[in-house]
Each structure stands twice: as C-alpha cells, then as structure tokens.
Tab-separated table of C-alpha atoms in Angstrom:
chain	number	residue	atom	x	y	z
A	1	VAL	CA	-13.575	8.087	10.712
A	2	ARG	CA	-14.763	9.529	7.401
A	3	ARG	CA	-17.636	7.030	7.171
A	4	TYR	CA	-18.665	7.723	10.763
A	5	ALA	CA	-18.608	11.470	10.105
A	6	GLU	CA	-20.625	11.094	6.912
A	7	ASP	CA	-23.152	8.781	8.544
A	8	ASN	CA	-23.609	11.152	11.503
A	9	GLY	CA	-23.786	14.483	9.692
A	10	LEU	CA	-20.435	15.785	10.938
A	11	ALA	CA	-18.270	18.259	9.015
A	12	VAL	CA	-16.146	15.729	7.125
A	13	ASN	CA	-13.597	18.089	5.582
A	14	GLU	CA	-12.860	19.897	8.847
A	15	LEU	CA	-12.601	16.635	10.766
A	16	MET	CA	-10.256	15.074	8.208
A	17	LYS	CA	-8.083	18.195	8.247
A	18	ARG	CA	-7.803	18.011	12.040
A	19	ILE	CA	-6.899	14.311	11.867
A	20	ASN	CA	-4.379	14.819	9.074
A	21	GLU	CA	-2.253	17.340	10.995
A	22	PRO	CA	-0.970	14.928	13.686
A	23	PHE	CA	-0.910	12.104	11.142
A	24	MET	CA	1.491	14.098	8.947
A	25	GLU	CA	3.703	14.855	11.952
A	26	HIS	CA	3.859	11.148	12.746
A	27	GLU	CA	4.562	10.374	9.083
A	28	ARG	CA	7.472	12.848	8.980
A	29	ASP	CA	8.921	11.218	12.117
A	30	ASP	CA	8.602	7.795	10.484
A	31	HIS	CA	10.796	8.958	7.598
A	32	ASN	CA	13.700	9.146	10.007
A	33	ILE	CA	13.488	5.399	10.599
A	34	SER	CA	12.129	4.203	7.224
A	35	PHE	CA	14.093	1.728	5.149
A	36	LEU	CA	13.548	-0.490	2.130
A	37	MET	CA	12.866	-4.116	2.937
A	38	PRO	CA	15.748	-6.434	2.029
A	39	ASP	CA	15.849	-7.442	-1.626
A	40	THR	CA	13.271	-4.817	-2.664
A	41	ILE	CA	15.209	-3.429	-5.628
A	42	PRO	CA	16.365	-6.843	-6.942
A	43	GLY	CA	12.777	-8.080	-6.613
A	44	LEU	CA	11.305	-5.082	-8.432
A	45	THR	CA	13.987	-5.316	-11.111
A	46	SER	CA	13.193	-8.971	-11.700
A	47	LEU	CA	9.467	-8.259	-11.999
A	48	LYS	CA	10.122	-5.413	-14.446
A	49	GLU	CA	12.381	-7.615	-16.566
A	50	LEU	CA	9.631	-10.235	-16.686
A	51	GLY	CA	7.227	-7.614	-18.042
A	52	TYR	CA	4.909	-7.215	-15.049
A	53	GLU	CA	3.092	-3.895	-14.812
A	54	MET	CA	3.575	-2.611	-11.308
A	55	ASN	CA	1.579	0.068	-9.541
A	56	LEU	CA	1.600	1.205	-5.943
A	57	VAL	CA	-1.181	1.872	-3.441
A	58	THR	CA	-0.143	3.343	-0.104
A	59	THR	CA	-1.697	4.870	2.977
A	60	ALA	CA	1.119	7.413	2.985
A	61	SER	CA	0.426	10.961	1.859
A	62	ARG	CA	1.266	12.100	-1.661
A	63	TRP	CA	3.961	14.371	-0.202
A	64	SER	CA	5.594	11.454	1.623
A	65	TYR	CA	5.372	9.025	-1.256
A	66	ASP	CA	6.774	11.518	-3.774
A	67	ARG	CA	9.580	12.485	-1.419
A	68	ILE	CA	10.694	8.959	-0.539
A	69	SER	CA	10.022	7.211	-3.860
A	70	THR	CA	12.259	9.623	-5.777
A	71	SER	CA	15.053	9.734	-3.194
A	72	ASP	CA	18.449	8.160	-3.821
A	73	ASP	CA	18.330	7.101	-0.152
A	74	TYR	CA	15.529	4.725	-1.178
A	75	ALA	CA	17.004	3.758	-4.556
A	76	CYS	CA	14.348	5.826	-6.384
A	77	PHE	CA	11.998	2.842	-6.087
A	78	GLY	CA	9.097	4.892	-7.459
A	79	SER	CA	10.542	4.554	-10.961
A	80	PHE	CA	9.322	0.933	-11.018
A	81	PHE	CA	5.657	1.948	-10.736
A	82	LYS	CA	3.531	3.223	-13.604
A	83	HIS	CA	0.886	4.690	-11.272
A	84	SER	CA	0.639	5.432	-7.570
A	85	ILE	CA	-2.326	6.123	-5.347
A	86	THR	CA	-1.883	7.674	-1.919
A	87	ARG	CA	-4.330	8.490	0.839
A	88	ASP	CA	-4.641	11.959	-0.668
A	89	ASP	CA	-6.041	10.481	-3.880
A	90	VAL	CA	-8.992	8.662	-2.290
A	91	SER	CA	-11.808	9.268	0.165
A	92	TYR	CA	-11.288	5.994	2.030
A	93	ILE	CA	-8.053	4.205	2.863
A	94	LYS	CA	-7.250	0.547	3.339
A	95	PRO	CA	-8.802	-1.708	4.582
A	96	ASP	CA	-11.514	-0.147	2.432
A	97	PRO	CA	-11.131	-1.446	-1.142
A	98	GLN	CA	-11.516	2.017	-2.739
A	99	PRO	CA	-7.780	2.635	-3.319
A	100	LEU	CA	-7.315	-0.748	-4.991
A	101	LEU	CA	-10.485	-0.419	-7.050
A	102	GLN	CA	-9.413	3.051	-8.140
A	103	MET	CA	-6.025	1.664	-9.215
A	104	MET	CA	-7.680	-1.193	-11.100
A	105	GLY	CA	-9.863	1.360	-12.903
A	106	LEU	CA	-6.847	3.500	-13.710
A	107	CYS	CA	-5.100	0.457	-15.177
A	108	VAL	CA	-8.280	-0.856	-16.848
A	109	ARG	CA	-8.105	-4.171	-14.982
A	110	ASP	CA	-10.903	-6.377	-13.708
A	111	GLU	CA	-8.556	-8.282	-11.430
A	112	ALA	CA	-5.201	-7.749	-9.831
A	113	VAL	CA	-2.694	-9.260	-7.453
A	114	TYR	CA	-2.011	-7.026	-4.488
A	115	ILE	CA	1.207	-7.483	-2.552
A	116	GLY	CA	1.226	-6.082	0.954
A	117	ASP	CA	2.528	-6.586	4.457
A	118	SER	CA	-0.460	-5.885	6.700
A	119	ASP	CA	-3.897	-7.161	7.528
A	120	HIS	CA	-5.339	-3.920	6.091
A	121	ASP	CA	-3.717	-4.795	2.766
A	122	GLY	CA	-5.250	-8.257	2.835
A	123	TYR	CA	-8.736	-7.085	3.714
A	124	ALA	CA	-8.624	-4.407	0.992
A	125	ALA	CA	-7.439	-6.902	-1.635
A	126	ILE	CA	-10.137	-9.413	-0.742
A	127	ALA	CA	-12.860	-6.737	-0.737
A	128	ALA	CA	-11.642	-5.513	-4.143
A	129	GLY	CA	-11.928	-9.039	-5.536
A	130	GLY	CA	-8.195	-9.393	-6.065
A	131	LYS	CA	-5.621	-11.911	-5.041
A	132	PHE	CA	-3.442	-11.132	-2.043
A	133	VAL	CA	0.198	-12.014	-1.511
A	134	LEU	CA	1.467	-11.312	1.986
A	135	ILE	CA	5.046	-10.231	2.601
A	136	ASN	CA	5.140	-11.511	6.159
A	137	THR	CA	7.273	-8.763	7.705
A	138	ARG	CA	5.076	-8.768	10.820
A	139	ASP	CA	5.493	-12.480	11.521
A	140	TYR	CA	1.765	-13.168	11.451
A	141	ASP	CA	0.953	-16.516	13.014
A	142	GLY	CA	-1.297	-19.252	11.659
A	143	GLY	CA	-4.403	-17.732	13.246
A	144	ARG	CA	-3.917	-14.366	11.593
A	145	LEU	CA	-2.978	-16.007	8.300
A	146	GLY	CA	-6.178	-18.031	8.517
A	147	LEU	CA	-8.201	-14.818	8.760
A	148	LEU	CA	-6.357	-13.108	5.902
A	149	LYS	CA	-6.339	-16.146	3.626
A	150	PRO	CA	-3.496	-14.890	1.438
A	151	HIS	CA	-3.001	-16.651	-1.881
A	152	ALA	CA	0.681	-16.863	-0.975
A	153	VAL	CA	3.052	-15.814	1.791
A	154	ILE	CA	6.566	-14.608	0.998
A	155	GLU	CA	9.466	-13.252	3.013
A	156	ASN	CA	10.808	-10.820	0.378
A	157	LEU	CA	10.127	-9.566	-3.143
A	158	THR	CA	12.695	-11.828	-4.811
A	159	GLN	CA	10.269	-14.700	-4.171
A	160	LEU	CA	7.452	-12.940	-6.013
A	161	PRO	CA	8.181	-13.974	-9.624
A	162	ASP	CA	7.816	-17.664	-8.740
A	163	VAL	CA	4.608	-16.994	-6.785
A	164	LEU	CA	3.077	-14.935	-9.591
A	165	GLY	CA	3.937	-17.680	-12.051
A	166	ARG	CA	1.830	-20.083	-9.965
A	167	LEU	CA	-1.100	-17.698	-9.497
C-alpha cells in the first residue's frame, strides 16, 4: 500500500494512519488467542547456550511486541533477542526485504539466516540475500515449498541447532 501511495502521489502518512487503526484492533484481538509454538523456549535456550546471536523481525507493532515479549504469559521470550524490529521501525514490511536488511545493518552482518513460518518471511529472506529456514506451522505442501525454496524445513525450534550446524 505504501509503495502504491508513493508511486501515485497519495498522502502516505494519512493513508498509513487510516490503515493502522483497524490493523491495531485486529492485532489486539489476536493477543487473546496468541500462544508460543511448542518447544519455543527450549529451542531458544539451546541456541543461546550454543552462542548464536538472535534478533527478531516481526510485522507486529512495537506496542504488541513489547507487550507480549516481556510478558510472563509468553515466558518473556524477548529476553533471548539482542535487537528487535517491528513494523513501526520500517517503511516497508515483509515480504519487502527492508526489515531484514535493516536488522543486518544494525548487527553489522552481510548475511544472515532468517527463521520464519510464512511465505512473506521466505520472500523477504531471499530478497535480502539471506538463508531461509521455514518452521512449517502452516503445513505448506511441496508446491509452495518449491516456490519458497527454504534452505531447511523444521517443525519446531528444537530442531534448529542441527540445521544451523549444517548451513
């Protein structure tokens, strides 16, 4: 939407504000049904113990990420991440590579492995020149996997240390 508005001379800030209002309402409703994927904390703990630097890029708002990532209800998972980038920190969101490129710049990295669970994550990682590991929570079939071309497919984060060791 932002690109369309920019390309067509529309008032970008006003348009984005109007879009963000219902988006935030939807996001607040999602919090009522949000949960951590199985084995998230053991997986993150294992990665931390192995010395991996972990950062998070999300399409959620800063308000939502800060609220959930520091909550005991979600095991304060944000403490595992050195940096976080939300949709409020960038002009373009995934599948655009900007959030991942901004994170790579923040971490002074030329390459990265991005772990995500959607096609938008995969497209953003590929466009940013990174490797993509898919957590297949959406049960993507062979056709979709063929389009995404993930470097690996996992079912949960406890499988990640072995995958990263091979990448």
